[in-house]
mmCIF file of C-alpha atoms in Angstrom:
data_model
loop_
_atom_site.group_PDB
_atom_site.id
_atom_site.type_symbol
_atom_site.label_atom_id
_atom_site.label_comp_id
_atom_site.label_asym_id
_atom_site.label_seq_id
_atom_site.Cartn_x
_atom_site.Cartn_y
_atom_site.Cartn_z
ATOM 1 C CA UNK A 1369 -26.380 171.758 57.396
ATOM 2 C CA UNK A 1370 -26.209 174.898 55.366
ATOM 3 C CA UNK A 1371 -27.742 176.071 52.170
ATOM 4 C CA UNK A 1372 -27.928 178.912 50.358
ATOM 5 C CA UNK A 1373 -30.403 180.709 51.578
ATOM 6 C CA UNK A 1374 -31.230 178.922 55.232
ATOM 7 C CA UNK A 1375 -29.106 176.984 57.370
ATOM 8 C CA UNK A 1376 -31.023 174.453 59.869
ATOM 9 C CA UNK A 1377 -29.443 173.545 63.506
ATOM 10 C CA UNK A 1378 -31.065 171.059 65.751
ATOM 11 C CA UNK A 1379 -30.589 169.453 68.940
ATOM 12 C CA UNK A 1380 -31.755 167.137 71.908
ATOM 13 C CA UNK A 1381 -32.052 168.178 75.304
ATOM 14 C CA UNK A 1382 -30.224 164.690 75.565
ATOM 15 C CA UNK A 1383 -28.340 162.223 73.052
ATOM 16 C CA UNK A 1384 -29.545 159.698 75.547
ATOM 17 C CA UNK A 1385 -32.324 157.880 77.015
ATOM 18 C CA UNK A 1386 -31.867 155.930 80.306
ATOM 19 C CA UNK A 1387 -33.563 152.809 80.159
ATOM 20 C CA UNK A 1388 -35.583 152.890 82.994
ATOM 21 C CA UNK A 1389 -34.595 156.018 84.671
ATOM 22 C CA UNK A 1390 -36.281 159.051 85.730
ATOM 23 C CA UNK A 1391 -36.560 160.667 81.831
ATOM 24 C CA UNK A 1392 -40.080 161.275 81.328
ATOM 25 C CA UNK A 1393 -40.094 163.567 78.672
ATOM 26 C CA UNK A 1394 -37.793 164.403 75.735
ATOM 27 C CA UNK A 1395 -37.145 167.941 74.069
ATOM 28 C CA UNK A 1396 -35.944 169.112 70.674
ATOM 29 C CA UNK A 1397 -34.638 172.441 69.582
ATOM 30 C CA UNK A 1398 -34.774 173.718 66.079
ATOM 31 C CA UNK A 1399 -33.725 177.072 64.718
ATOM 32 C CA UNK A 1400 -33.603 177.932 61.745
ATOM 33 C CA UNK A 1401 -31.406 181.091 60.317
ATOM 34 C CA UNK A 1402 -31.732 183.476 56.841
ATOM 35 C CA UNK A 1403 -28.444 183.932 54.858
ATOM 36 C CA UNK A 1404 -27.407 187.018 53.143
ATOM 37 C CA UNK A 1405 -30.150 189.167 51.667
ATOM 38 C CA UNK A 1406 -30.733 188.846 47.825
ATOM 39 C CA UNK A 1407 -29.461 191.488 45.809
ATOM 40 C CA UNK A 1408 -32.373 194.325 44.744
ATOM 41 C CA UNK A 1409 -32.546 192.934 41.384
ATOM 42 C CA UNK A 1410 -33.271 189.640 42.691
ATOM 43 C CA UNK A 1411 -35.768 190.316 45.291
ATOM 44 C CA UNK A 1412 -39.487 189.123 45.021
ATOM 45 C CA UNK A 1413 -41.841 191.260 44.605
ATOM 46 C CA UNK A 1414 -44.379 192.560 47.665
ATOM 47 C CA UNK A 1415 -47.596 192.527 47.595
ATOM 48 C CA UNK A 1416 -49.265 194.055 50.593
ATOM 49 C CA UNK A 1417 -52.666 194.946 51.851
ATOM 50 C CA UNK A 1418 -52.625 198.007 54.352
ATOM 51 C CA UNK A 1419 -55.731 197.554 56.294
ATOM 52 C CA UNK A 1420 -56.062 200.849 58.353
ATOM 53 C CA UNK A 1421 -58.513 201.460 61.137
ATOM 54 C CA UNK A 1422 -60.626 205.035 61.038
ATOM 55 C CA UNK A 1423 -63.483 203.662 63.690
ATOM 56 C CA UNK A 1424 -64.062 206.299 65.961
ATOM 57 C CA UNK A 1425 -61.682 205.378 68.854
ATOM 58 C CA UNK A 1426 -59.113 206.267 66.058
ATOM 59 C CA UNK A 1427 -59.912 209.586 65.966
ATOM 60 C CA UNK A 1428 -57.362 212.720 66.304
ATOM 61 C CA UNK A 1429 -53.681 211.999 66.691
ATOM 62 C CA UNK A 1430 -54.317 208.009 66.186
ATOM 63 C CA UNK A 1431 -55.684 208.349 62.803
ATOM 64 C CA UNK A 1432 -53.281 211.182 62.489
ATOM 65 C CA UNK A 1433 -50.369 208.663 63.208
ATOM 66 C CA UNK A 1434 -51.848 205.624 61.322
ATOM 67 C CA UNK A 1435 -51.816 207.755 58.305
ATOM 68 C CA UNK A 1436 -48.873 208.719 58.365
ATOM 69 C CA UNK A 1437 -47.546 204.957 58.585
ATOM 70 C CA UNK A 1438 -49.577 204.275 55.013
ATOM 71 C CA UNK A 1439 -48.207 207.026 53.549
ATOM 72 C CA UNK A 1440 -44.654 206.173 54.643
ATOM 73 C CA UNK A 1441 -45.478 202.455 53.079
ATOM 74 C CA UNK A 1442 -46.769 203.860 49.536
ATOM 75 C CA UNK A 1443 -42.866 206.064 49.702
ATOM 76 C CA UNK A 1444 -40.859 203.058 49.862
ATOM 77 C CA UNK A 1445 -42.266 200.752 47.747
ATOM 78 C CA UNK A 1446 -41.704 200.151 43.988
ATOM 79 C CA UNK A 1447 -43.519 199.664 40.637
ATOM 80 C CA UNK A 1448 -42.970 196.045 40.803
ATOM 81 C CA UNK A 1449 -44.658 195.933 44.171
ATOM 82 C CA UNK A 1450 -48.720 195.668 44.546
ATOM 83 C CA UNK A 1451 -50.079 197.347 47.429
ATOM 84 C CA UNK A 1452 -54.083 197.779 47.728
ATOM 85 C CA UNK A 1453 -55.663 199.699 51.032
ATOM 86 C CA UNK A 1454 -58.534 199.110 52.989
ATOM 87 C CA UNK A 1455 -60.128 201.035 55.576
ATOM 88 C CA UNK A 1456 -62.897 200.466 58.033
ATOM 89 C CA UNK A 1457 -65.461 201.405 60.691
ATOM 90 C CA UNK A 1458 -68.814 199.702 61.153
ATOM 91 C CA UNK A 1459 -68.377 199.462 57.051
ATOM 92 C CA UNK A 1460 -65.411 198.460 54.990
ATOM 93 C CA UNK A 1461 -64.362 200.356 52.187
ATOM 94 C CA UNK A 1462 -60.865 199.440 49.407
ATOM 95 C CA UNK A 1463 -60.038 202.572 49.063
ATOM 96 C CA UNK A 1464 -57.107 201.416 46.431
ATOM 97 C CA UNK A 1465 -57.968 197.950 44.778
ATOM 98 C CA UNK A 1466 -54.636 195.633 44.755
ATOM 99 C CA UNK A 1467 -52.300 197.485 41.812
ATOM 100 C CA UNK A 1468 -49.064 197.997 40.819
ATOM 101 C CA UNK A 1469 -47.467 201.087 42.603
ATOM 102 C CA UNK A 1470 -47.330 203.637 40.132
ATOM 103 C CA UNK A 1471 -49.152 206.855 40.820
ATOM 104 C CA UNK A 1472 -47.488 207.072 44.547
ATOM 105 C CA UNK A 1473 -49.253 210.964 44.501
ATOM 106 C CA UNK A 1474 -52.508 209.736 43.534
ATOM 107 C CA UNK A 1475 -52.308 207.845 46.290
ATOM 108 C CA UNK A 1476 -51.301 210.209 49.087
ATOM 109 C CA UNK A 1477 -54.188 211.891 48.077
ATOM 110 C CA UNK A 1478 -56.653 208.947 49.094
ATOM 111 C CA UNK A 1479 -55.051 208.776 52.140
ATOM 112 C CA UNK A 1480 -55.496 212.355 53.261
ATOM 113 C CA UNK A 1481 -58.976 211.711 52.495
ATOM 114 C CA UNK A 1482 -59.743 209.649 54.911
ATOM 115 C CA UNK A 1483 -61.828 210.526 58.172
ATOM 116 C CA UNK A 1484 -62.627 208.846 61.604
ATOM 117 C CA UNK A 1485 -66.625 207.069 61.681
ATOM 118 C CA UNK A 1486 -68.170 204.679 63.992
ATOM 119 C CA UNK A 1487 -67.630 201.104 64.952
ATOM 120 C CA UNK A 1488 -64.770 198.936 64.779
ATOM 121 C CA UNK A 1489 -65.198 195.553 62.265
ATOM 122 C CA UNK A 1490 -61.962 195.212 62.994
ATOM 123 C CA UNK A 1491 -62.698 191.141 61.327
ATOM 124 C CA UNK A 1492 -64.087 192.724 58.025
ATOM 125 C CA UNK A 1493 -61.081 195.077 57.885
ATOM 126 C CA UNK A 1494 -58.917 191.690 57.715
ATOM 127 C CA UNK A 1495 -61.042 189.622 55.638
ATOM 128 C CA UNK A 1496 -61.075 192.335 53.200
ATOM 129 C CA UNK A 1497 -57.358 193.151 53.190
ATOM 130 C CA UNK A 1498 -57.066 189.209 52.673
ATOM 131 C CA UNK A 1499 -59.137 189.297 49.657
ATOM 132 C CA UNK A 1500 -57.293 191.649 48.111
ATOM 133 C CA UNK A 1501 -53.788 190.299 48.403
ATOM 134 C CA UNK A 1502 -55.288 186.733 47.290
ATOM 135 C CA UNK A 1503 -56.895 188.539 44.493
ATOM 136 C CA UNK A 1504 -53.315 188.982 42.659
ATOM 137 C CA UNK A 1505 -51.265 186.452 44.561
ATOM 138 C CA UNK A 1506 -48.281 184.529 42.680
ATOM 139 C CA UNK A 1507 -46.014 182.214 44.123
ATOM 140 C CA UNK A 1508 -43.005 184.956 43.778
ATOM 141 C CA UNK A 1509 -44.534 187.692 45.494
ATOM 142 C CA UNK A 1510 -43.833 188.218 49.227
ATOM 143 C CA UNK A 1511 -47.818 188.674 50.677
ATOM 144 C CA UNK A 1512 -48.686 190.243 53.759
ATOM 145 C CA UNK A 1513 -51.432 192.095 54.923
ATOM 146 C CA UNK A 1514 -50.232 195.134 57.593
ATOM 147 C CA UNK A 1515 -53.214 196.005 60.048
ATOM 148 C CA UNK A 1516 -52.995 199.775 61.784
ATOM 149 C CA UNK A 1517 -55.528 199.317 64.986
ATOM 150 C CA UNK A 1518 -56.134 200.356 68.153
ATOM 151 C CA UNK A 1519 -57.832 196.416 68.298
ATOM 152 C CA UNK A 1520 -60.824 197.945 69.675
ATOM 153 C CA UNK A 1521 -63.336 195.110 68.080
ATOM 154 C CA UNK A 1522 -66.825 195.946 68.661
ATOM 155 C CA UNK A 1523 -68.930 195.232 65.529
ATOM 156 C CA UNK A 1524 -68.739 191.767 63.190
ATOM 157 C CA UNK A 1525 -66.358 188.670 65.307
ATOM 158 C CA UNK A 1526 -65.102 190.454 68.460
ATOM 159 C CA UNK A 1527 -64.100 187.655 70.374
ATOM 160 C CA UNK A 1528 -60.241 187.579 70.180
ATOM 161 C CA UNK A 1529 -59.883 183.726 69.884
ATOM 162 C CA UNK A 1530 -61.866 183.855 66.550
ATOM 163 C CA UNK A 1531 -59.856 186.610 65.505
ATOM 164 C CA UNK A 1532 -56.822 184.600 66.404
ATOM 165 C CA UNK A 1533 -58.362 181.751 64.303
ATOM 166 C CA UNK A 1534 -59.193 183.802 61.376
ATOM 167 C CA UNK A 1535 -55.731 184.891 61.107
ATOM 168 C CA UNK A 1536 -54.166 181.388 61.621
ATOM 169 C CA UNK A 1537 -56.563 179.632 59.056
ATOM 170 C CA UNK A 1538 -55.153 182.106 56.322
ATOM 171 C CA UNK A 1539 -51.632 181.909 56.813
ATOM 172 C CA UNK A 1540 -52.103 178.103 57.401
ATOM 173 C CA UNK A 1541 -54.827 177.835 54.150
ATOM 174 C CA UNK A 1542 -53.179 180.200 51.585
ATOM 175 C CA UNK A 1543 -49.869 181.370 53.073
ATOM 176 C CA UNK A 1544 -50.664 184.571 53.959
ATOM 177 C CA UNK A 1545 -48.985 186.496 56.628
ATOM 178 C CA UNK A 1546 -50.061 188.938 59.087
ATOM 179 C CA UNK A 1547 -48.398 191.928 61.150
ATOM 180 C CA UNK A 1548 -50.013 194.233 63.244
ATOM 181 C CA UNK A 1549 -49.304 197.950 64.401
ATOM 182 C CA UNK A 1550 -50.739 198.867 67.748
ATOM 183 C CA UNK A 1551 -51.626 202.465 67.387
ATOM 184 C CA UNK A 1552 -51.783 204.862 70.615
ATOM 185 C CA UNK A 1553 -51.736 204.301 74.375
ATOM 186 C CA UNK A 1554 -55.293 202.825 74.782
ATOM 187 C CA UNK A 1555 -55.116 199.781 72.605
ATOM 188 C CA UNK A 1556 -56.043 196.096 72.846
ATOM 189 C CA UNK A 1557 -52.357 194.588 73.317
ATOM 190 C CA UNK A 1558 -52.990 191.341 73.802
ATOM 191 C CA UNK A 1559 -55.416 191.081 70.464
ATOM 192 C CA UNK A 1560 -53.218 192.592 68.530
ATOM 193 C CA UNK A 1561 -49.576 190.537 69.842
ATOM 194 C CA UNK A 1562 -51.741 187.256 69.234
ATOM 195 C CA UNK A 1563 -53.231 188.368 65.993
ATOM 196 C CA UNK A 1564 -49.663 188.849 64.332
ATOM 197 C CA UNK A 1565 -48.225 185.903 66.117
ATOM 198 C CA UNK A 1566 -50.847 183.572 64.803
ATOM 199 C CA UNK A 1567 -50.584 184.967 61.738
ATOM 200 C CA UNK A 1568 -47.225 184.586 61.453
ATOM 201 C CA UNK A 1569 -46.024 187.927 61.056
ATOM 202 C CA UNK A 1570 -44.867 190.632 63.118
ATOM 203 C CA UNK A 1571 -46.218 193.062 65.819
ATOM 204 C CA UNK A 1572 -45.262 197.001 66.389
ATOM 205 C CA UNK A 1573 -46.537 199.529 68.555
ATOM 206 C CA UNK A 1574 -46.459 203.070 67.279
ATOM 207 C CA UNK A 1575 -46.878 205.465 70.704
ATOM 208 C CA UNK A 1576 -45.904 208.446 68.610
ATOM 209 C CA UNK A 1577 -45.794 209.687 64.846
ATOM 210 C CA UNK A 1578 -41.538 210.083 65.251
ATOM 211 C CA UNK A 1579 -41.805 206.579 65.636
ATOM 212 C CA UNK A 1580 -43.447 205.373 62.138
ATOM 213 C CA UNK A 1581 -40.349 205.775 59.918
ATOM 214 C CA UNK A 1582 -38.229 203.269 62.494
ATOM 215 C CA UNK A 1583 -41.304 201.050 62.624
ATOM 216 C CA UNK A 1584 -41.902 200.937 59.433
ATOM 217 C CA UNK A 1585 -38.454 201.112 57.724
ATOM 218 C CA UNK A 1586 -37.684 197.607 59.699
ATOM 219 C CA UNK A 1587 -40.686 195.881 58.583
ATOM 220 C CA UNK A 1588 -40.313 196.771 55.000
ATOM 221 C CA UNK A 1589 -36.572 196.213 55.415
ATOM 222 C CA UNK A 1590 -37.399 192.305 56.489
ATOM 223 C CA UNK A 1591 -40.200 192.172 53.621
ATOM 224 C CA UNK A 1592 -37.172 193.777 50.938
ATOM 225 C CA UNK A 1593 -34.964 190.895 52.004
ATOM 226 C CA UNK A 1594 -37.028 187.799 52.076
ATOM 227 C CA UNK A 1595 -34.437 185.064 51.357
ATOM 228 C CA UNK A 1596 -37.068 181.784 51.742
ATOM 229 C CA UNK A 1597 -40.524 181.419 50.902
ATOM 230 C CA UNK A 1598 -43.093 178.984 52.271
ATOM 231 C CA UNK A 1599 -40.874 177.404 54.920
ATOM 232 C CA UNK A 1600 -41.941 174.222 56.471
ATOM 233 C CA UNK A 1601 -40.024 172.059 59.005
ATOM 234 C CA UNK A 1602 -41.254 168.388 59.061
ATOM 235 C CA UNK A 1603 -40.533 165.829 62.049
ATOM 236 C CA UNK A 1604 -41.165 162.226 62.527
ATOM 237 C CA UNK A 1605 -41.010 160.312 64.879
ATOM 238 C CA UNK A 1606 -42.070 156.442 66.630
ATOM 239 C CA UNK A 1607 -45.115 157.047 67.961
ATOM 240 C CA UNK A 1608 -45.220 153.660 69.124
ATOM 241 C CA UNK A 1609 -43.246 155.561 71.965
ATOM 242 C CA UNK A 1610 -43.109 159.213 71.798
ATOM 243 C CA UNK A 1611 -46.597 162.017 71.519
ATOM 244 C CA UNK A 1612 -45.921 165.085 70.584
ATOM 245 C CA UNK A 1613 -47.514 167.201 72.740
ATOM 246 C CA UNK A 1614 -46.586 170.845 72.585
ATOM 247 C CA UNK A 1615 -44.431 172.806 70.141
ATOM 248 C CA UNK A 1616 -43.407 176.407 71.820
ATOM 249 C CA UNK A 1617 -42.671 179.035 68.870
ATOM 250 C CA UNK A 1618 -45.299 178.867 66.461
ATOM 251 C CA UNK A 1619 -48.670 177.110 65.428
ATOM 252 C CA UNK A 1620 -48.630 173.070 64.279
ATOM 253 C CA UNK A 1621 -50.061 170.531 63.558
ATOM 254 C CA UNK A 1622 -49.770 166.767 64.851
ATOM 255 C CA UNK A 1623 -50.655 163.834 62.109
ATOM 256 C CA UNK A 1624 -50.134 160.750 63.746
ATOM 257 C CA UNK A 1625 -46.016 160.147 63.696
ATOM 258 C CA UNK A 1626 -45.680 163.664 62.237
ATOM 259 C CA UNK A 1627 -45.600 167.328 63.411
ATOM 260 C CA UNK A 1628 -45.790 169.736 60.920
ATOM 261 C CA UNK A 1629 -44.667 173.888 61.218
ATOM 262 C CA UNK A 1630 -45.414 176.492 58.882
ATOM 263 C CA UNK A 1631 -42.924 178.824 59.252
ATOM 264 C CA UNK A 1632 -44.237 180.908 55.629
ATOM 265 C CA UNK A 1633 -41.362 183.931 54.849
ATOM 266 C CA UNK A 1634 -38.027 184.219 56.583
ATOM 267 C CA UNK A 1635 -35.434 187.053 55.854
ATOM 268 C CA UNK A 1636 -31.787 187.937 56.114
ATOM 269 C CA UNK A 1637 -30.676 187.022 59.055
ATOM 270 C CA UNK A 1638 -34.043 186.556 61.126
ATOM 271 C CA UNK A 1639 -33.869 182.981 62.874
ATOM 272 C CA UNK A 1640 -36.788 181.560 63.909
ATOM 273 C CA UNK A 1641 -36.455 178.807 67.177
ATOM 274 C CA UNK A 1642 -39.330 176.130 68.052
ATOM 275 C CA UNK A 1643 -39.242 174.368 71.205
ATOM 276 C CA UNK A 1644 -40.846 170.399 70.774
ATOM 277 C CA UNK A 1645 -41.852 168.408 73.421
ATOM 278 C CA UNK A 1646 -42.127 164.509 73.306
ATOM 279 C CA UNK A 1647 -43.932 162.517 76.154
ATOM 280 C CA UNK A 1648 -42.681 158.847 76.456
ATOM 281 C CA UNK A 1649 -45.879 156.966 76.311
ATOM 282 C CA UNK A 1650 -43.509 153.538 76.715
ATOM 283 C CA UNK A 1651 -40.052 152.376 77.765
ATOM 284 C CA UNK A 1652 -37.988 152.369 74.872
ATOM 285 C CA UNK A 1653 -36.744 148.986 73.763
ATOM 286 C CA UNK A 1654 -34.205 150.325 71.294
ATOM 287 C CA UNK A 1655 -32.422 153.163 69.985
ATOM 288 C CA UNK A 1656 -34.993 155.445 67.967
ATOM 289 C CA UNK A 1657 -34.468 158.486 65.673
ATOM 290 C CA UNK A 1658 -36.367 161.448 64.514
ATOM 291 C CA UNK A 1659 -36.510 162.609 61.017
ATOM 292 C CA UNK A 1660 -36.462 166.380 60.249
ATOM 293 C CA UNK A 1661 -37.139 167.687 56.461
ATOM 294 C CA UNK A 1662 -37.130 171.141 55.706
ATOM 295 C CA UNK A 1663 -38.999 172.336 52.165
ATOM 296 C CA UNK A 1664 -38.926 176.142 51.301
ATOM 297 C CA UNK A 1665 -38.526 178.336 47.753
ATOM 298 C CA UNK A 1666 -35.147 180.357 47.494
ATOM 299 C CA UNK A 1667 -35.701 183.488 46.994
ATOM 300 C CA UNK A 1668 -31.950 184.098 46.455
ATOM 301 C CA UNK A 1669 -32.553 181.608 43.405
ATOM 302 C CA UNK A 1670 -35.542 182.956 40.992
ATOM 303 C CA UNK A 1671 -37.998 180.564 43.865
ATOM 304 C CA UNK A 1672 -36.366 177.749 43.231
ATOM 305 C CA UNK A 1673 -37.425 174.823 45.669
ATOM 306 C CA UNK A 1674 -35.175 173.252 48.230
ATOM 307 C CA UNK A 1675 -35.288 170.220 50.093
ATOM 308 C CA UNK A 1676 -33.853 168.730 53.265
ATOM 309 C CA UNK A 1677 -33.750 166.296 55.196
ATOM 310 C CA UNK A 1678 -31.801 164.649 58.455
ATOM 311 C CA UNK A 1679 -31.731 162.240 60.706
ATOM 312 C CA UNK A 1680 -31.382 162.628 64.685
ATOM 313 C CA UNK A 1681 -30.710 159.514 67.143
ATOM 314 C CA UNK A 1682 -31.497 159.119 70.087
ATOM 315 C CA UNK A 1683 -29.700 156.487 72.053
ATOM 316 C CA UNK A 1684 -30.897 154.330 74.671
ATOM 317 C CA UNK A 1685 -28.515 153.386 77.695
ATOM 318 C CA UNK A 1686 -28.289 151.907 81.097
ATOM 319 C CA UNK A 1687 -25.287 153.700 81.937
ATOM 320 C CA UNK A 1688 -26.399 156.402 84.438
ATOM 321 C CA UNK A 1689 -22.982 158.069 83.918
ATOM 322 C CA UNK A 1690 -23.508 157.799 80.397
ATOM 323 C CA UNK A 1691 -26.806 159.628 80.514
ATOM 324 C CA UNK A 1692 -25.639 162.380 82.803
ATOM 325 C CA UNK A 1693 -22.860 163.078 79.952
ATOM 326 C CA UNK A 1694 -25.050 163.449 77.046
#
């Protein structure tokens, strides 16, 4: 069940159903695991969108730190790489429209620049930092947008479940991730930890400015060693006896005899689990099986797409002991 770039495992809570016996319910557990990381020639190209937070419950050392973290970004990236940066209050201003990194001191300089104001549209910040990664997107670069917040939301959508929303329509619409950096002690946690898991990215909280290089250096080393792109795990089943009705790990969608998960970029060595649960609407009259298909680019491969796909049984028995076993 290995390829070059992912390998798939997957696995029922039981190989068997008992035909009329207390099973209610059936799980299945998929993980999925990045192979070695491409070599530097071969890796795709970022494209980021810093989206940094200067409201004024950023002010002193939390703008202080957040700046930092930008600057430490524009260091480490490449000409290859496209990085634009947005900042925001009540108003949203791109300070650097979406470029190739060239003139890294040019932008330090914008950075420094930048001073605390008023309100937090912490949703325009996004949208914004959205547009501009769309703006040059290509199916080989890596896209992400970073967020640097306190999560503070007062002015534009404040309610955190239409924050949560915003950020899962664009990863689910156009593939574009999300990770957040909680800056400071006072922060919105929760906001933030949902915001970056329905966006499918990652989340980071940055207490103190010793801290930003660590941070930093491992999201940018997951982003330098993307190894799949657009990563989608597929599974069928008979819904003439099974509904899927939950999948713990990250957001799906249920079409009928289908569940679908978006899993978008997964790097060296990250493995990503998801947790499906089945009711039994009926007793089952025969053996059954789920399909599983897995679809992604490889990065290790100039983006070259990959395909799939398995079969799992399930076996129905009468044999208590046999069920007990499996």
């Amino acid at each position: 069940m290995e390829t070059k770039s992912l390998s798939l495992n997957y696995a029922l809570d039981n190989q068997y159903f008992l035909r009329n016996g207390p099973n209610k319910d059936v799980y299945l557990y998929l993980s999925l695991t990045g192979g070695p990381s491409p070599k530097q020639s071969q890796r795709p190209p970022l494209n980021l969108a810093l989206v940094l937070d200067r409201s004024g419950s950023m002010s002193g050392e939390k703008l202080a730190y957040a700046k930092k973290a930008v600057s430490f970004v524009v260091n480490h990236l490449s000409p290859t790489d496209t990085l634009s940066i947005v900042h925001y209050d009540d108003q949203v201003e791109v300070v650097q429209k979406a470029a190739p990194v060239s003139d890294k001191t040019f932008l330090h300089q914008k950075v420094d620049r930048i001073a605390a104001g008023g309100s937090t549209n912490l949703s325009g910040g996004m949208l914004e930092g959205y547009n501009q990664v769309n703006s040059v997107k290509q199916p080989k670069y890596v896209n992400r947008v970073l967020l640097l917040s306190d999560g503070l939301a007062n002015v534009g959508v404040t309610e955190p479940q239409e924050l949560q929303q915003l950020a899962q329509r664009q990863f689910r619409q156009e593939q574009l991730s999300l990770s957040t950096f909680g800056v400071g002690a006072d922060f919105n946690e929760d906001l933030m930890t949902n915001l970056a898991e329905y966006g499918a990215g990652n989340y980071f909280f940055i207490a103190s400015p010793d801290q930003i290089p660590a941070i930093f250096a491992k999201e940018l080393a997951g982003l330098l060693s993307v190894v799949a792109q657009g990563v989608q795990v597929e599974v069928t089943f008979p819904d003439t006896y099974l509904t899927c009705s939950r999948v713990d790990g990250y957001p799906y969608v249920v079409e009928e005899d289908r569940v679908v998960i978006k899993l978008g970029d997964i790097f060296s060595q990250q493995e990503k689990g998801m947790l499906l649960k089945f009711d039994c609407d009926q007793p089952f009259e025969r053996d059954i099986a789920f399909g599983i298909s897995l679809t992604y680019s490889d990065a290790t491969a100039q983006l070259s797409p990959v395909k799939e796909r398995h079969q799992l049984p399930l076996q129905v028995t009468e044999s208590e002991e046999t069920w007990r076993s499996g």
